[in-house]
Short mmCIF file of C-alpha atoms in Angstrom, two decimals:
data_model
loop_
_atom_site.label_atom_id
_atom_site.label_comp_id
_atom_site.label_asym_id
_atom_site.label_seq_id
_atom_site.Cartn_x
_atom_site.Cartn_y
_atom_site.Cartn_z
CA MET A 27 -7.40 114.33 34.45
CA ILE A 28 -3.78 116.66 34.49
CA GLU A 29 -2.86 119.20 32.59
CA LYS A 30 -1.36 117.95 29.08
CA ASP A 31 0.35 121.80 28.97
CA ALA A 32 1.23 122.45 32.85
CA PRO A 33 4.26 125.13 33.07
CA GLU A 34 7.67 123.28 33.69
CA VAL A 35 8.28 123.21 37.21
CA THR A 36 10.63 124.62 39.23
CA ALA A 37 12.20 120.87 40.70
CA ALA A 38 14.75 120.14 43.22
CA PRO A 39 18.37 119.38 41.99
CA GLU A 40 18.62 115.73 42.42
CA ASP A 41 15.22 115.80 40.60
CA ILE A 42 16.75 117.27 37.31
CA ARG A 43 20.40 115.58 38.01
CA TYR A 44 17.97 111.26 37.82
CA MET A 45 16.03 113.46 34.96
CA LYS A 46 18.93 115.06 32.59
CA GLU A 47 20.46 110.50 32.43
CA ALA A 48 17.14 110.39 31.87
CA ILE A 49 17.39 112.62 28.65
CA ARG A 50 21.08 110.80 28.03
CA GLN A 51 19.09 107.67 27.92
CA ALA A 52 16.75 108.87 25.29
CA LYS A 53 19.47 109.91 23.26
CA LYS A 54 21.04 106.78 22.99
CA ALA A 55 17.11 105.41 21.21
CA ALA A 56 17.46 107.92 19.15
CA ALA A 57 21.11 106.98 18.35
CA LEU A 58 19.30 104.04 17.60
CA GLY A 59 16.49 104.98 15.48
CA ASP A 60 14.14 104.83 18.22
CA VAL A 61 11.78 107.29 19.96
CA PRO A 62 14.29 109.08 22.23
CA ILE A 63 12.58 107.88 25.51
CA GLY A 64 14.42 107.42 28.19
CA CYS A 65 14.10 106.42 32.02
CA VAL A 66 16.28 105.35 35.29
CA ILE A 67 15.56 103.84 38.25
CA VAL A 68 16.83 104.91 41.70
CA TYR A 69 16.95 103.78 44.97
CA GLN A 70 18.72 105.56 47.73
CA GLY A 71 20.93 108.02 45.52
CA LYS A 72 22.42 105.56 43.59
CA ILE A 73 20.94 104.52 40.05
CA ILE A 74 19.97 101.27 39.94
CA GLY A 75 18.70 100.41 36.10
CA ARG A 76 18.72 102.62 32.67
CA GLY A 77 16.71 101.72 30.05
CA TYR A 78 16.19 103.53 26.67
CA ASN A 79 13.75 102.58 23.67
CA ARG A 80 14.56 100.00 21.75
CA ARG A 81 12.06 98.65 20.03
CA MET A 82 12.65 99.13 16.46
CA ALA A 83 16.26 97.97 17.40
CA ASP A 84 15.65 94.88 19.32
CA LYS A 85 12.03 94.07 17.35
CA THR A 86 9.89 93.78 20.23
CA VAL A 87 6.67 96.01 21.92
CA LEU A 88 8.29 94.73 25.07
CA ALA A 89 11.18 97.33 24.98
CA HIS A 90 10.07 100.04 26.24
CA ALA A 91 12.78 102.10 28.34
CA GLU A 92 10.89 101.51 31.52
CA ILE A 93 9.93 97.71 30.88
CA ILE A 94 14.12 97.36 30.54
CA ALA A 95 15.12 100.36 33.48
CA ILE A 96 12.50 97.82 35.22
CA ARG A 97 13.98 94.38 34.92
CA LYS A 98 17.56 95.79 35.04
CA ALA A 99 16.26 96.67 38.43
CA CYS A 100 14.93 94.34 39.45
CA ARG A 101 17.71 92.55 38.92
CA LYS A 102 20.35 94.67 40.72
CA MET A 103 18.34 93.92 44.21
CA GLY A 104 16.62 90.56 43.55
CA ASP A 105 13.31 91.09 43.54
CA TRP A 106 10.16 92.72 41.86
CA ARG A 107 9.41 94.94 43.94
CA LEU A 108 11.23 98.47 43.86
CA GLU A 109 8.97 99.66 46.82
CA ASP A 110 11.57 102.25 47.90
CA CYS A 111 12.86 102.84 44.71
CA THR A 112 12.78 106.63 41.99
CA MET A 113 12.08 105.93 38.05
CA TYR A 114 12.60 109.29 36.17
CA VAL A 115 11.39 109.01 32.67
CA THR A 116 11.17 112.25 29.40
CA LEU A 117 7.76 110.60 28.46
CA GLU A 118 4.94 109.65 30.86
CA PRO A 119 4.30 105.82 30.54
CA CYS A 120 2.32 104.00 28.08
CA PRO A 121 -0.67 101.77 29.05
CA MET A 122 2.16 99.01 29.20
CA CYS A 123 4.85 101.18 31.21
CA ALA A 124 2.23 102.40 33.82
CA GLY A 125 1.23 98.87 34.54
CA ALA A 126 4.87 97.73 34.90
CA ILE A 127 5.26 100.43 37.40
CA VAL A 128 2.41 99.43 39.50
CA GLN A 129 2.58 96.02 39.01
CA ALA A 130 6.78 96.84 40.41
CA ARG A 131 5.09 98.88 43.47
CA ILE A 132 7.49 102.02 42.36
CA PRO A 133 5.90 104.69 44.34
CA ASN A 134 7.09 108.31 42.88
CA VAL A 135 7.91 108.52 39.42
CA VAL A 136 8.81 111.81 38.14
CA ILE A 137 7.87 112.24 33.87
CA GLY A 138 9.75 114.77 31.34
CA CYS A 139 6.27 115.29 29.65
CA MET A 140 2.74 114.42 29.08
CA ASN A 141 2.32 112.15 26.20
CA PRO A 142 -1.53 113.42 25.22
CA LYS A 143 -1.50 109.91 22.88
CA ALA A 144 -1.45 107.33 25.04
CA GLY A 145 0.25 108.81 28.28
CA CYS A 146 -1.38 107.03 31.24
CA ALA A 147 -0.19 109.24 34.07
CA GLY A 148 -3.04 111.14 33.43
CA SER A 149 -3.53 112.35 30.15
CA VAL A 150 -5.33 109.46 28.95
CA LEU A 151 -6.11 107.11 31.47
CA ASP A 152 -4.79 107.27 34.29
CA MET A 153 -3.13 104.26 36.07
CA LEU A 154 -1.25 105.35 38.13
CA HIS A 155 -3.40 106.46 40.41
CA GLU A 156 -6.62 104.18 39.89
CA GLU A 157 -8.11 104.01 43.13
CA GLY A 158 -8.94 100.40 42.86
CA PHE A 159 -5.92 99.88 41.94
CA ASN A 160 -3.76 98.12 44.66
CA HIS A 161 -0.80 100.37 44.55
CA GLN A 162 -0.98 104.15 43.37
CA VAL A 163 1.93 105.83 43.27
CA GLU A 164 3.32 109.38 44.08
CA THR A 165 4.23 111.36 40.65
CA LYS A 166 5.58 115.11 39.78
CA ILE A 167 5.59 116.15 36.22
CA ASN A 168 7.34 118.41 33.16
CA VAL A 169 10.92 118.48 35.44
CA CYS A 170 13.12 119.72 32.17
CA ARG A 171 9.77 119.62 30.04
CA GLU A 172 11.52 121.91 26.84
CA GLU A 173 14.58 119.68 26.68
CA CYS A 174 12.29 116.37 26.89
CA SER A 175 9.31 117.37 24.53
CA GLY A 176 12.48 118.94 22.46
CA MET A 177 13.48 116.06 22.17
CA LEU A 178 10.97 114.31 20.65
CA SER A 179 8.82 117.20 18.36
CA GLN A 180 12.66 117.19 17.06
CA PHE A 181 12.77 113.37 16.51
CA PHE A 182 9.46 113.07 14.32
CA LYS A 183 10.63 116.37 12.95
CA ASP A 184 13.73 114.54 11.88
CA LEU A 185 11.05 111.20 10.84
CA ARG A 186 9.23 113.12 9.10
CA LYS A 187 11.82 114.76 6.18
CA LYS A 188 14.06 111.49 6.24
CA ARG A 189 10.66 109.46 5.47
CA LEU A 190 9.50 112.64 2.60
CA ALA A 191 12.79 112.53 1.40
CA GLU A 192 13.13 108.57 0.95
CA LYS A 193 9.21 108.78 -1.12
CA GLU A 194 10.83 111.32 -3.15
CA GLN A 195 13.37 109.47 -3.99
CA ALA A 196 11.81 106.57 -4.62
CA LYS A 197 9.63 108.34 -7.03
CA GLN A 198 12.06 108.96 -9.22
CA GLN A 199 13.39 105.94 -9.14
CA THR A 200 9.91 104.81 -10.70
CA ALA A 201 10.12 108.35 -13.47
CA GLU A 202 13.62 107.26 -14.39
CA GLU A 203 13.09 102.90 -14.56
CA ASN A 204 9.69 103.72 -16.81
CA SER A 205 11.60 105.61 -19.01
CA VAL A 206 14.30 103.28 -19.77
CA GLU A 207 11.67 100.31 -19.81
CA LYS A 208 9.72 103.07 -23.13
CA THR A 209 13.56 103.55 -24.30
CA SER A 210 14.19 100.80 -24.38
CA SER A 211 10.71 98.98 -25.70
CA PHE A 212 11.07 101.82 -28.93
CA THR A 213 14.17 101.71 -29.20
CA LYS A 214 12.96 97.47 -30.35
CA GLY A 215 10.73 98.94 -32.31
CA GLU A 216 12.90 100.45 -34.30
CA LYS A 217 15.43 97.71 -34.73
CA VAL A 218 12.11 95.95 -36.20
CA LYS A 219 11.51 98.86 -38.55
CA ALA A 220 14.76 98.87 -39.58
CA GLN A 221 15.16 95.61 -40.84
CA PRO A 222 13.83 94.30 -44.08
#
């Protein structure tokens, strides 16, 4: 298993450049209210597939950044095999995405930060390096880690704050509705007593 708190690596300039594009994609997800995960796929120095998490926007569990980028790259290449490509993704792939990476025969994956709850490049499972599969993937981890993990941390901090505010607002609204009902009942009772 991969050490989850491994330090940020000194990455090649092209790895940083493409990871920064994956980060730009992730910010699009955040703008939609989705978990900020972004992905790009590169072939011969050109981006052939981009994707960002759209689960909430598209209302489907299949709308992960990696899956979207793989679809676009396959369309661009005219093949389901992406054998000479490199994927850059801001968060360690989940089981579904790791499976798609193996199936697409992507040889290299560069990961921004690890995912200790669902990662399948060594954190929870190690699907990308599984010797029993017919394809294994070379990985580089923690490229632009601080920026990738910071973006996720901020998103979830803001989400918790928003949910807490919504909960407080719902509580206040319920209290106000209960207060109106009590006042309304009391007023009706007074009117009944006032009649001769």
